Amino acid sequence: MRYGNGPPILSDLTFALEAGSFHFITGASGAGKSSLVKLITLAERPARGTVTLFGQDVAALSRHALPALRRRIGVVFQDYRLLEHLTVIDNVALPLRLTGQGGAAVERPVIELLQWVGLGDHLYAHPGTLSGGQQQRVAIARAVIGRPSLLVADEPTGNVDERIAMRLMHLFEELNRLGTTVVIATHNMVLIDYFGYPRLHLDAGHLERQSGPRHSEC
Amino acid sequence: MLIRPDPILALNREGGSRLLAWIVGLTTMSAMLALVGALALGGLTQRWTTGLTNTLTVEIDPAAGTIASPAVTVARVVALLRALPAVTAVTPIDEATTRQLLRPWLGDGAMADTLPLPALVSVTVARASDSAAIAGALAAVPEAQLDDHAAWLGDLLALAQLARILAGATIVIVGGIAITAVVLTTRSGLAAHRLTIELLHLIGATDRQIAGQFQHHVAVLALRGSLAGVITGGLLIAGLTLLTPLHSLSITLSPTGVIATTLAGIVVLVLATTLAALTTRWTVLRALRRLP
Ligand SMILES: Nc1ncnc2c1ncn2[C@@H]1O[C@H](COP(=O)(O)OP(=O)(O)OP(=O)(O)O)[C@@H](O)[C@H]1O
Ligand SMILES: [Mg+2]
């Protein structure tokens, strides 16, 4: 994969994430973790090779088919990408609103989730008035609110303290237990060692297979 | 409800929005004036066309200074015209009736009674276009003149027709201006919200959902703008009909005039809003389709 006409950022990657699995993507800063996340979440397309999601070759999909696929993926962007003019609660409700849900049916789960991630007092704040860690939790809440089949989080605990990081990891594990495939890009070695999930380690755009027991290749 | 059904894109924060409302307002006002003008001209030409009867008047000038007395000339003219196949009836108009007809111009004074009057002969033809044949026949009688109002009425009708075409062209042109303004505003909105749109796509928004945001926003703007434009246009028309000789046209403040003007306003309003909304939708969908 490359950006525009730039140099290749990722090359020779072959891996499969089994449905219901939990993986870390690790690697030094600039190794290509975010770029790999963009490939998995259909934000970028590979220059060569294929990306297969939920059994479908992404390159073969028409524009029309993409939204339905993307609704099954929850993404936590490294830079959050919250909508500044919407309140916290509206930001988190957005994925549900896009599927046509609205009103009280949306409200309750959104508020419950926000309380769970410790933002119960900031429901009507605008993202710009929140700390980095608070914004990060809004981004996480938005990614998981739709119970996605695949959750991809890019450095989701980079801005929060250990206690909240643990709490968020437990949220991801809870989702994973309910069937969501989880992929987390991070360089937080403490978390990686503590949870011990298989790792996809990137080194200058190449995949080093430091996989744990649940990782399978193809 | 806690979660407000807010627009997802903050489209109303742009200066371009207010400008668009103004452009829609001014163009709908112009369209409204042109439409009501065309309607009024339509009423007028209709009246003129019904006035374009098959009856012509031949005028015999008493001062033409021929040897024959007017009565002889009248008899000659009547005989001449009756011989023509195009003519269905010829009736000389007596002096009393003529005086009656001329009273509005001459007044009631003594002069009116002594002034030598032209003798008039009323001629009915099968078709209005037959007047040429009559004019040809009358060339033999120098004192007789055909009062051919059909001819100048025809010119006026052509002029009115031209004015209506111009009014139609005006509507098309201002419509084009409004559409262009909508396209440009939409494009600048797409550029300004590029990152938000990208994010919405990534979390599963369809092109239609994004287009719907723009469509709703522009429809509200166009509705506001055209409402203001149509009301201003209506007031202008009312003022013009009250203060100028236009009140003799059919766009008076008569009930029909008011109803026609109101209907024209509603038509312009609905058309402008629908056109603006559909143009935005089309512009957004076309732009999004070109994205990777
Ligand atoms: N939008 C972009 N356009 C061009 N090059 C980019 C872009 N984003 C990233 N890159 C390049 O791609 C390479 C990998 O970047 P990436 O963001 O994937 O790294 P990362 O592993 O996520 O790093 P970090 O841990 O700092 O987030 C870097 O060399 C970077 O300069
Ligand atoms: Mg990164």
Coordinates of C-alpha atoms and ligand atoms in Angstrom, one line a residue:
Chain A
M1 CA 0.0 0.0 0.0
R2 CA 1.1 3.6 -0.8
Y3 CA -0.2 7.1 -0.3
G4 CA -0.8 8.7 -3.7
N5 CA 2.4 8.3 -5.7
G6 CA 4.6 8.0 -2.6
P7 CA 6.8 5.1 -1.7
P8 CA 5.2 1.8 -0.6
I9 CA 4.3 2.0 3.1
L10 CA 3.2 -1.6 3.6
S11 CA 4.3 -4.5 1.5
D12 CA 4.1 -8.3 1.5
L13 CA 1.5 -8.6 4.1
T14 CA -0.5 -11.8 4.3
F15 CA -2.6 -12.6 7.2
A16 CA -6.1 -13.6 8.2
L17 CA -8.0 -12.5 11.3
E18 CA -10.4 -15.2 12.3
A19 CA -13.9 -14.2 13.2
G20 CA -14.1 -13.7 16.9
S21 CA -10.4 -13.3 17.4
F22 CA -8.5 -10.6 19.3
H23 CA -5.2 -9.2 17.9
F24 CA -2.7 -6.5 18.7
I25 CA -0.9 -4.7 15.9
T26 CA 2.4 -3.5 17.2
G27 CA 5.4 -1.8 15.8
A28 CA 7.5 1.3 16.2
S29 CA 6.1 4.7 15.4
G30 CA 5.9 5.1 11.6
A31 CA 6.1 1.3 11.1
G32 CA 2.7 1.5 9.3
K33 CA 0.2 0.5 12.0
S34 CA -2.3 3.2 11.1
S35 CA -1.8 2.5 7.5
L36 CA -2.7 -1.1 8.1
V37 CA -5.8 0.0 10.1
K38 CA -6.8 2.1 7.1
L39 CA -6.6 -0.9 4.8
I40 CA -8.6 -3.1 7.2
T41 CA -11.3 -0.4 7.6
L42 CA -11.6 0.3 3.9
A43 CA -10.3 3.9 4.3
E44 CA -7.5 3.1 1.8
R45 CA -7.2 0.5 -0.9
P46 CA -4.2 -1.6 -1.6
A47 CA -2.0 -0.7 -4.6
R48 CA -1.7 -4.5 -5.2
G49 CA -3.1 -7.5 -3.6
T50 CA -6.5 -8.1 -2.1
V51 CA -8.3 -7.3 1.1
T52 CA -11.0 -9.7 2.0
L53 CA -13.6 -8.7 4.7
F54 CA -16.4 -10.9 5.9
G55 CA -15.6 -13.2 3.0
Q56 CA -15.9 -10.5 0.3
D57 CA -13.1 -9.3 -1.9
V58 CA -13.3 -5.5 -1.2
A59 CA -11.9 -4.6 -4.6
A60 CA -14.8 -6.3 -6.3
L61 CA -17.4 -4.4 -4.3
S62 CA -19.3 -1.5 -5.8
R63 CA -19.6 1.9 -4.1
H64 CA -23.2 0.9 -3.2
A65 CA -22.1 -2.1 -1.2
L66 CA -19.5 -0.3 0.9
P67 CA -21.8 1.5 3.5
A68 CA -23.4 -1.8 4.5
L69 CA -20.0 -3.3 5.0
R70 CA -18.6 -0.3 6.8
R71 CA -21.5 -0.3 9.3
R72 CA -20.3 -3.7 10.4
I73 CA -16.9 -2.2 11.3
G74 CA -16.3 0.0 14.3
V75 CA -13.2 2.2 13.9
V76 CA -11.4 4.2 16.6
F77 CA -9.2 6.7 14.7
Q78 CA -5.8 7.6 16.2
D79 CA -6.9 11.3 15.8
Y80 CA -10.5 10.5 17.0
R81 CA -12.2 12.4 14.2
L82 CA -15.1 13.5 16.2
L83 CA -17.6 16.0 14.7
E84 CA -16.9 19.3 16.4
H85 CA -20.4 20.8 15.9
L86 CA -22.2 17.8 17.5
T87 CA -22.4 17.1 21.2
V88 CA -20.8 14.1 22.7
I89 CA -24.1 12.2 22.8
D90 CA -24.8 13.1 19.2
N91 CA -21.4 12.0 18.1
V92 CA -21.8 8.6 19.7
A93 CA -25.4 8.2 18.4
L94 CA -24.3 8.9 14.8
P95 CA -23.6 5.3 13.7
L96 CA -27.1 4.4 15.0
R97 CA -28.7 7.4 13.3
L98 CA -27.1 6.4 10.0
T99 CA -28.9 3.0 10.2
G100 CA -32.1 4.9 10.5
Q101 CA -32.6 4.6 14.3
G102 CA -33.6 7.5 16.4
G103 CA -35.3 8.9 19.4
A104 CA -35.4 7.1 22.8
A105 CA -34.3 3.7 21.4
V106 CA -31.0 5.3 20.6
E107 CA -30.8 7.5 23.6
R108 CA -30.6 5.0 26.4
P109 CA -27.8 2.7 25.1
V110 CA -25.8 5.8 24.2
I111 CA -26.1 7.4 27.6
E112 CA -25.4 4.0 29.3
L113 CA -22.3 3.5 27.3
L114 CA -21.1 7.1 27.9
Q115 CA -21.6 6.6 31.6
W116 CA -19.7 3.3 31.4
V117 CA -16.7 5.0 29.9
G118 CA -16.9 7.8 32.5
L119 CA -18.4 10.6 30.4
G120 CA -21.8 10.7 32.1
D121 CA -21.1 14.3 33.1
H122 CA -20.2 15.4 29.6
L123 CA -23.1 14.2 27.5
Y124 CA -23.9 17.6 26.0
A125 CA -20.3 18.9 25.8
H126 CA -18.7 19.6 22.4
P127 CA -15.6 17.5 21.7
G128 CA -13.4 20.6 21.6
T129 CA -14.1 21.3 25.2
L130 CA -12.9 17.8 26.3
S131 CA -9.5 16.6 27.3
G132 CA -7.6 14.3 24.9
G133 CA -8.4 11.2 26.9
Q134 CA -12.1 12.2 27.1
Q135 CA -12.3 12.7 23.4
Q136 CA -10.6 9.3 23.0
R137 CA -13.3 7.7 25.0
V138 CA -16.0 9.4 22.9
A139 CA -14.3 8.0 19.8
I140 CA -14.3 4.5 21.4
A141 CA -18.0 4.8 22.4
R142 CA -18.9 5.8 18.8
A143 CA -16.9 2.8 17.4
V144 CA -18.6 0.2 19.7
I145 CA -22.2 1.6 20.0
G146 CA -23.4 -0.3 16.9
R147 CA -22.1 -3.7 18.1
P148 CA -19.8 -4.0 15.1
S149 CA -18.7 -7.4 13.8
L150 CA -15.2 -6.0 13.6
L151 CA -13.7 -3.4 15.9
V152 CA -10.4 -1.8 14.8
A153 CA -8.9 0.6 17.3
D154 CA -5.8 2.7 16.5
E155 CA -4.0 3.5 19.7
P156 CA -7.2 3.6 21.7
T157 CA -5.5 4.0 25.1
G158 CA -2.8 6.4 24.1
N159 CA -4.2 9.3 26.1
V160 CA -5.7 7.8 29.2
D161 CA -4.3 6.6 32.5
E162 CA -3.7 3.0 33.4
R163 CA -6.9 2.6 35.2
I164 CA -9.1 3.8 32.3
A165 CA -6.9 1.9 29.9
M166 CA -7.7 -1.3 31.7
R167 CA -11.4 -0.4 31.8
L168 CA -11.4 0.2 28.0
M169 CA -9.6 -3.1 27.4
H170 CA -12.2 -4.9 29.4
L171 CA -14.8 -3.2 27.2
F172 CA -13.1 -4.5 24.2
E173 CA -12.8 -8.0 25.7
E174 CA -16.5 -7.9 26.6
L175 CA -17.4 -7.1 22.9
N176 CA -15.0 -9.8 21.8
R177 CA -16.8 -12.3 24.1
L178 CA -20.1 -11.2 22.4
G179 CA -18.6 -12.2 19.0
T180 CA -16.8 -9.1 17.7
T181 CA -13.4 -9.5 16.1
V182 CA -11.1 -7.1 17.8
V183 CA -7.9 -5.5 16.4
I184 CA -6.0 -3.0 18.4
A185 CA -2.9 -1.1 17.2
T186 CA -0.8 0.0 20.1
H187 CA 2.7 0.3 21.5
N188 CA 1.6 0.0 25.1
M189 CA 3.8 -2.9 26.0
V190 CA 2.2 -3.2 29.4
L191 CA -1.2 -3.9 27.9
I192 CA 0.2 -6.2 25.3
D193 CA 2.1 -8.3 27.9
Y194 CA -0.8 -8.2 30.4
F195 CA -3.5 -9.4 27.9
G196 CA -1.2 -11.7 25.9
Y197 CA -3.3 -11.7 22.7
P198 CA -1.5 -12.6 19.4
R199 CA 0.4 -9.8 17.8
L200 CA 0.9 -8.7 14.2
H201 CA 4.2 -6.9 14.5
L202 CA 5.1 -4.4 11.8
D203 CA 8.7 -3.4 11.1
A204 CA 9.1 -0.7 8.4
G205 CA 6.0 -1.9 6.6
H206 CA 6.8 -5.6 6.8
L207 CA 4.9 -8.1 8.9
E208 CA 7.0 -9.9 11.5
R209 CA 5.2 -12.9 12.7
Q210 CA 5.3 -12.7 16.4
S211 CA 2.0 -14.4 16.7
G212 CA 0.5 -15.9 19.7
P213 CA -1.4 -19.2 19.8
R214 CA -4.6 -17.9 18.2
H215 CA -3.0 -16.3 15.1
S216 CA -3.4 -18.1 11.8
E217 CA -1.9 -17.2 8.5
C218 CA -2.8 -17.8 5.0
Chain B
M1 CA -35.9 14.2 23.2
L2 CA -32.3 14.4 24.3
I3 CA -30.7 13.6 21.0
R4 CA -31.7 16.5 18.8
P5 CA -32.5 15.6 15.2
D6 CA -29.7 17.9 14.3
P7 CA -28.3 18.2 10.9
I8 CA -25.1 16.0 10.8
L9 CA -23.2 18.5 8.7
A10 CA -22.9 22.0 9.9
L11 CA -23.9 23.5 6.6
N12 CA -25.6 26.6 7.9
R13 CA -22.3 28.0 9.2
E14 CA -21.2 29.2 5.8
G15 CA -21.5 32.7 4.4
G16 CA -22.4 31.2 1.1
S17 CA -25.7 30.0 2.6
R18 CA -27.0 33.5 3.2
L19 CA -25.8 34.6 -0.3
L20 CA -27.7 31.7 -1.8
A21 CA -30.9 32.7 -0.1
W22 CA -30.5 36.2 -1.5
I23 CA -29.9 35.0 -5.0
V24 CA -32.9 32.7 -4.8
G25 CA -34.9 35.6 -3.5
L26 CA -33.9 38.0 -6.2
T27 CA -34.4 35.4 -9.0
T28 CA -37.8 34.3 -7.8
M29 CA -38.8 37.9 -7.6
S30 CA -37.8 38.5 -11.2
A31 CA -39.5 35.3 -12.3
M32 CA -42.6 36.3 -10.4
L33 CA -42.7 39.7 -12.1
A34 CA -42.1 38.1 -15.5
L35 CA -44.7 35.5 -15.0
V36 CA -47.4 37.9 -13.8
G37 CA -46.4 40.3 -16.7
A38 CA -46.8 37.4 -19.2
L39 CA -50.2 36.5 -17.7
A40 CA -51.4 40.1 -17.9
L41 CA -50.3 40.4 -21.5
G42 CA -52.1 37.1 -22.1
G43 CA -55.3 38.6 -20.9
L44 CA -54.7 41.7 -22.9
T45 CA -54.1 39.9 -26.2
Q46 CA -57.1 37.8 -25.6
R47 CA -59.2 41.0 -25.3
W48 CA -57.6 42.4 -28.4
T49 CA -58.2 39.3 -30.3
T50 CA -61.9 39.3 -29.5
G51 CA -61.9 43.0 -30.5
L52 CA -60.5 41.9 -33.8
T53 CA -64.0 41.3 -35.2
N54 CA -64.9 40.9 -38.7
T55 CA -66.5 44.3 -38.8
L56 CA -64.6 47.2 -40.5
T57 CA -65.5 50.8 -41.0
V58 CA -65.3 52.8 -44.1
E59 CA -65.0 56.5 -43.6
I60 CA -66.0 59.0 -46.3
D61 CA -64.3 62.4 -45.9
P62 CA -66.8 65.3 -46.4
A63 CA -63.9 67.7 -47.0
A64 CA -62.3 65.8 -49.7
G65 CA -63.8 68.3 -52.1
T66 CA -65.3 66.1 -54.8
I67 CA -68.2 67.1 -56.9
A68 CA -70.4 64.3 -55.6
S69 CA -72.3 64.9 -52.4
P70 CA -71.5 62.6 -49.5
A71 CA -74.8 60.7 -50.0
V72 CA -73.9 59.8 -53.5
T73 CA -70.4 58.7 -52.5
V74 CA -71.9 56.5 -49.8
A75 CA -74.2 54.9 -52.2
R76 CA -71.3 54.3 -54.6
V77 CA -69.3 52.7 -51.8
V78 CA -72.1 50.5 -50.7
A79 CA -72.7 49.3 -54.2
L80 CA -69.0 48.7 -54.7
L81 CA -68.6 46.7 -51.5
R82 CA -71.8 44.6 -52.0
A83 CA -70.3 43.3 -55.2
L84 CA -67.3 41.8 -53.4
P85 CA -67.6 38.1 -52.5
A86 CA -65.8 38.5 -49.2
V87 CA -68.3 41.0 -47.9
T88 CA -71.3 39.6 -46.0
A89 CA -73.0 42.8 -45.0
V90 CA -72.8 46.5 -45.7
T91 CA -74.6 49.0 -43.5
P92 CA -74.4 52.8 -43.9
I93 CA -74.4 54.5 -40.4
D94 CA -76.8 57.5 -40.2
E95 CA -75.7 60.9 -39.0
A96 CA -77.3 60.7 -35.6
T97 CA -75.5 57.5 -34.8
T98 CA -72.2 59.0 -36.0
R99 CA -72.7 62.1 -33.8
Q100 CA -73.4 59.7 -30.9
L101 CA -70.2 57.8 -31.6
L102 CA -68.1 61.0 -31.8
R103 CA -69.6 62.8 -28.8
P104 CA -66.8 61.7 -26.5
W105 CA -64.3 63.4 -28.7
L106 CA -66.3 66.5 -29.9
G107 CA -68.3 67.3 -26.7
D108 CA -71.8 68.7 -26.7
G109 CA -71.1 72.2 -27.8
A110 CA -72.5 74.0 -30.9
M111 CA -69.4 73.2 -32.8
A112 CA -70.2 69.5 -32.5
D113 CA -73.5 70.2 -34.3
T114 CA -72.1 72.3 -37.2
L115 CA -68.8 70.4 -37.8
P116 CA -69.0 68.5 -41.0
L117 CA -68.9 64.8 -40.1
P118 CA -67.5 61.9 -42.1
A119 CA -70.1 59.5 -43.4
L120 CA -69.5 56.0 -42.0
V121 CA -70.3 52.7 -43.6
S122 CA -70.0 49.5 -41.6
V123 CA -68.8 46.4 -43.5
T124 CA -68.8 42.9 -42.3
V125 CA -66.5 40.4 -43.9
A126 CA -66.3 36.7 -43.8
R127 CA -62.8 36.7 -42.3
A128 CA -60.7 39.5 -40.7
S129 CA -58.0 38.9 -43.3
D130 CA -60.4 39.9 -46.1
S131 CA -59.8 43.6 -45.2
A132 CA -57.1 43.8 -47.9
A133 CA -59.6 43.0 -50.7
I134 CA -61.8 45.8 -49.4
A135 CA -59.0 48.3 -49.2
G136 CA -58.2 47.4 -52.8
A137 CA -61.7 48.0 -54.0
L138 CA -62.0 51.3 -52.2
A139 CA -59.0 52.6 -54.1
A140 CA -61.4 53.6 -56.8
V141 CA -63.1 56.1 -54.5
P142 CA -60.6 58.6 -53.3
E143 CA -62.9 60.1 -50.6
A144 CA -63.3 56.7 -49.0
Q145 CA -60.8 55.4 -46.4
L146 CA -60.8 52.0 -44.7
D147 CA -60.4 52.4 -41.0
D148 CA -58.4 49.2 -40.8
H149 CA -57.9 48.7 -37.0
A150 CA -57.3 45.1 -37.8
A151 CA -53.9 46.0 -39.2
W152 CA -52.5 47.9 -36.2
L153 CA -54.2 45.5 -33.8
G154 CA -52.2 42.8 -35.6
D155 CA -49.0 44.7 -35.0
L156 CA -49.8 45.2 -31.4
L157 CA -50.6 41.5 -31.0
A158 CA -47.2 40.7 -32.5
L159 CA -45.6 43.1 -30.1
A160 CA -47.4 41.6 -27.1
Q161 CA -46.3 38.1 -28.3
L162 CA -42.7 39.3 -28.4
A163 CA -43.1 40.7 -24.9
R164 CA -44.4 37.3 -23.7
I165 CA -41.5 35.5 -25.3
L166 CA -39.1 37.9 -23.5
A167 CA -40.9 37.3 -20.2
G168 CA -40.5 33.5 -20.8
A169 CA -36.8 34.0 -21.6
T170 CA -36.4 36.0 -18.4
I171 CA -37.9 33.2 -16.4
V172 CA -35.5 30.7 -18.0
I173 CA -32.5 33.0 -17.5
V174 CA -33.1 33.7 -13.9
G175 CA -33.8 30.0 -13.4
G176 CA -30.4 29.3 -14.9
I177 CA -28.8 31.8 -12.6
A178 CA -30.4 30.3 -9.5
I179 CA -29.4 26.8 -10.6
T180 CA -25.8 27.9 -11.1
A181 CA -25.7 29.5 -7.7
V182 CA -27.0 26.4 -6.1
V183 CA -24.4 24.2 -7.9
L184 CA -21.6 26.6 -6.8
T185 CA -22.8 26.8 -3.2
T186 CA -23.1 23.0 -3.0
R187 CA -19.7 22.5 -4.5
S188 CA -18.1 24.9 -2.0
G189 CA -20.0 23.1 0.8
L190 CA -18.7 19.8 -0.4
A191 CA -15.2 21.1 -0.3
A192 CA -15.6 22.8 3.1
H193 CA -16.9 19.6 4.6
R194 CA -14.7 17.2 2.8
L195 CA -13.2 15.7 6.0
T196 CA -16.5 15.3 7.7
I197 CA -18.0 13.6 4.6
E198 CA -15.0 11.3 4.5
L199 CA -15.6 10.3 8.1
L200 CA -19.4 9.8 7.5
H201 CA -18.5 7.5 4.6
L202 CA -16.1 5.6 6.9
I203 CA -18.8 5.0 9.5
G204 CA -21.2 3.8 6.9
A205 CA -23.1 6.8 5.6
T206 CA -24.5 6.3 2.1
D207 CA -24.1 8.9 -0.6
R208 CA -27.9 9.5 -0.4
Q209 CA -27.7 10.2 3.3
I210 CA -25.0 12.8 2.7
A211 CA -26.9 14.3 -0.3
G212 CA -30.0 14.4 1.9
Q213 CA -28.2 16.7 4.3
F214 CA -27.3 19.1 1.6
Q215 CA -30.8 18.8 0.0
H216 CA -32.6 19.6 3.2
H217 CA -30.3 22.5 3.9
V218 CA -30.7 24.0 0.5
A219 CA -34.4 23.4 0.4
V220 CA -34.9 25.4 3.6
L221 CA -32.7 28.2 2.2
A222 CA -34.5 28.2 -1.1
L223 CA -37.9 28.2 0.6
R224 CA -37.0 31.2 2.8
G225 CA -35.4 33.0 -0.1
S226 CA -38.2 32.4 -2.6
L227 CA -40.8 33.2 0.0
A228 CA -39.2 36.6 0.5
G229 CA -38.8 37.0 -3.2
V230 CA -42.4 36.1 -4.1
I231 CA -43.8 38.4 -1.4
T232 CA -41.7 41.3 -2.5
G233 CA -42.6 40.6 -6.1
G234 CA -46.3 40.5 -5.2
L235 CA -46.1 43.8 -3.3
L236 CA -44.2 45.3 -6.3
I237 CA -47.0 44.2 -8.7
A238 CA -49.6 45.6 -6.3
G239 CA -47.8 48.9 -6.1
L240 CA -47.2 49.1 -9.9
T241 CA -50.9 48.5 -10.6
L242 CA -52.0 51.0 -8.1
L243 CA -49.6 53.8 -9.0
T244 CA -49.2 53.6 -12.8
P245 CA -51.4 53.3 -15.9
L246 CA -50.9 49.6 -15.6
H247 CA -54.1 49.5 -13.7
S248 CA -56.0 49.5 -17.0
L249 CA -54.4 46.2 -17.8
S250 CA -55.9 43.0 -16.5
I251 CA -53.5 42.9 -13.6
T252 CA -55.7 45.1 -11.5
L253 CA -56.3 44.5 -7.9
S254 CA -59.5 42.8 -9.0
P255 CA -60.2 39.4 -7.3
T256 CA -59.1 37.6 -10.4
G257 CA -55.9 39.6 -10.6
V258 CA -55.1 38.9 -6.9
I259 CA -55.9 35.2 -7.3
A260 CA -53.8 35.0 -10.5
T261 CA -50.9 36.8 -8.8
T262 CA -51.1 34.6 -5.7
L263 CA -51.2 31.5 -7.8
A264 CA -48.2 32.7 -9.8
G265 CA -46.4 33.3 -6.5
I266 CA -47.1 29.8 -5.2
V267 CA -46.0 28.2 -8.5
V268 CA -42.8 30.2 -8.5
L269 CA -42.1 29.3 -4.8
V270 CA -42.7 25.6 -5.3
L271 CA -40.8 25.4 -8.5
A272 CA -37.8 27.3 -7.1
T273 CA -37.6 25.2 -3.9
T274 CA -38.0 21.9 -5.7
L275 CA -35.5 22.9 -8.4
A276 CA -32.9 24.0 -5.8
A277 CA -33.3 20.8 -3.7
L278 CA -33.0 18.5 -6.8
T279 CA -30.1 20.5 -8.1
T280 CA -28.2 20.1 -4.8
R281 CA -29.0 16.4 -4.6
W282 CA -27.8 15.8 -8.2
T283 CA -24.6 17.9 -7.6
V284 CA -23.7 16.0 -4.4
L285 CA -24.5 12.6 -5.8
R286 CA -22.4 13.3 -8.9
A287 CA -19.5 14.6 -6.8
L288 CA -19.6 11.7 -4.4
R289 CA -19.7 9.1 -7.2
R290 CA -16.4 10.4 -8.4
L291 CA -14.7 9.7 -5.0
P292 CA -12.7 6.5 -4.7
Ligands
LIG1 N1 -1.7 10.4 4.7 C1 -0.4 10.1 4.5 N2 0.2 10.5 3.3 C2 1.5 10.1 3.1 N3 2.2 9.4 3.9 C3 1.6 8.9 5.0 C4 0.3 9.3 5.4 N4 0.0 8.7 6.6 C5 1.1 8.0 6.9 N5 2.1 8.2 6.0 C6 3.4 7.6 6.1 O1 3.3 6.2 6.2 C7 4.2 5.7 7.1 C8 3.5 4.9 8.2 O2 2.7 5.7 8.9 P1 1.6 5.2 10.0 O3 0.8 6.3 10.4 O4 0.9 4.0 9.4 O5 2.5 4.7 11.1 P2 2.1 4.2 12.6 O6 2.8 2.9 12.7 O7 0.7 4.3 12.8 O8 2.9 5.3 13.5 P3 2.4 5.8 15.0 O9 2.8 4.8 16.0 O10 3.3 7.0 15.2 O11 1.0 6.2 14.9 C9 5.0 6.8 7.7 O12 6.3 6.9 7.1 C10 4.2 8.0 7.3 O13 5.1 9.1 7.0
MG2 MG -0.5 5.4 13.9

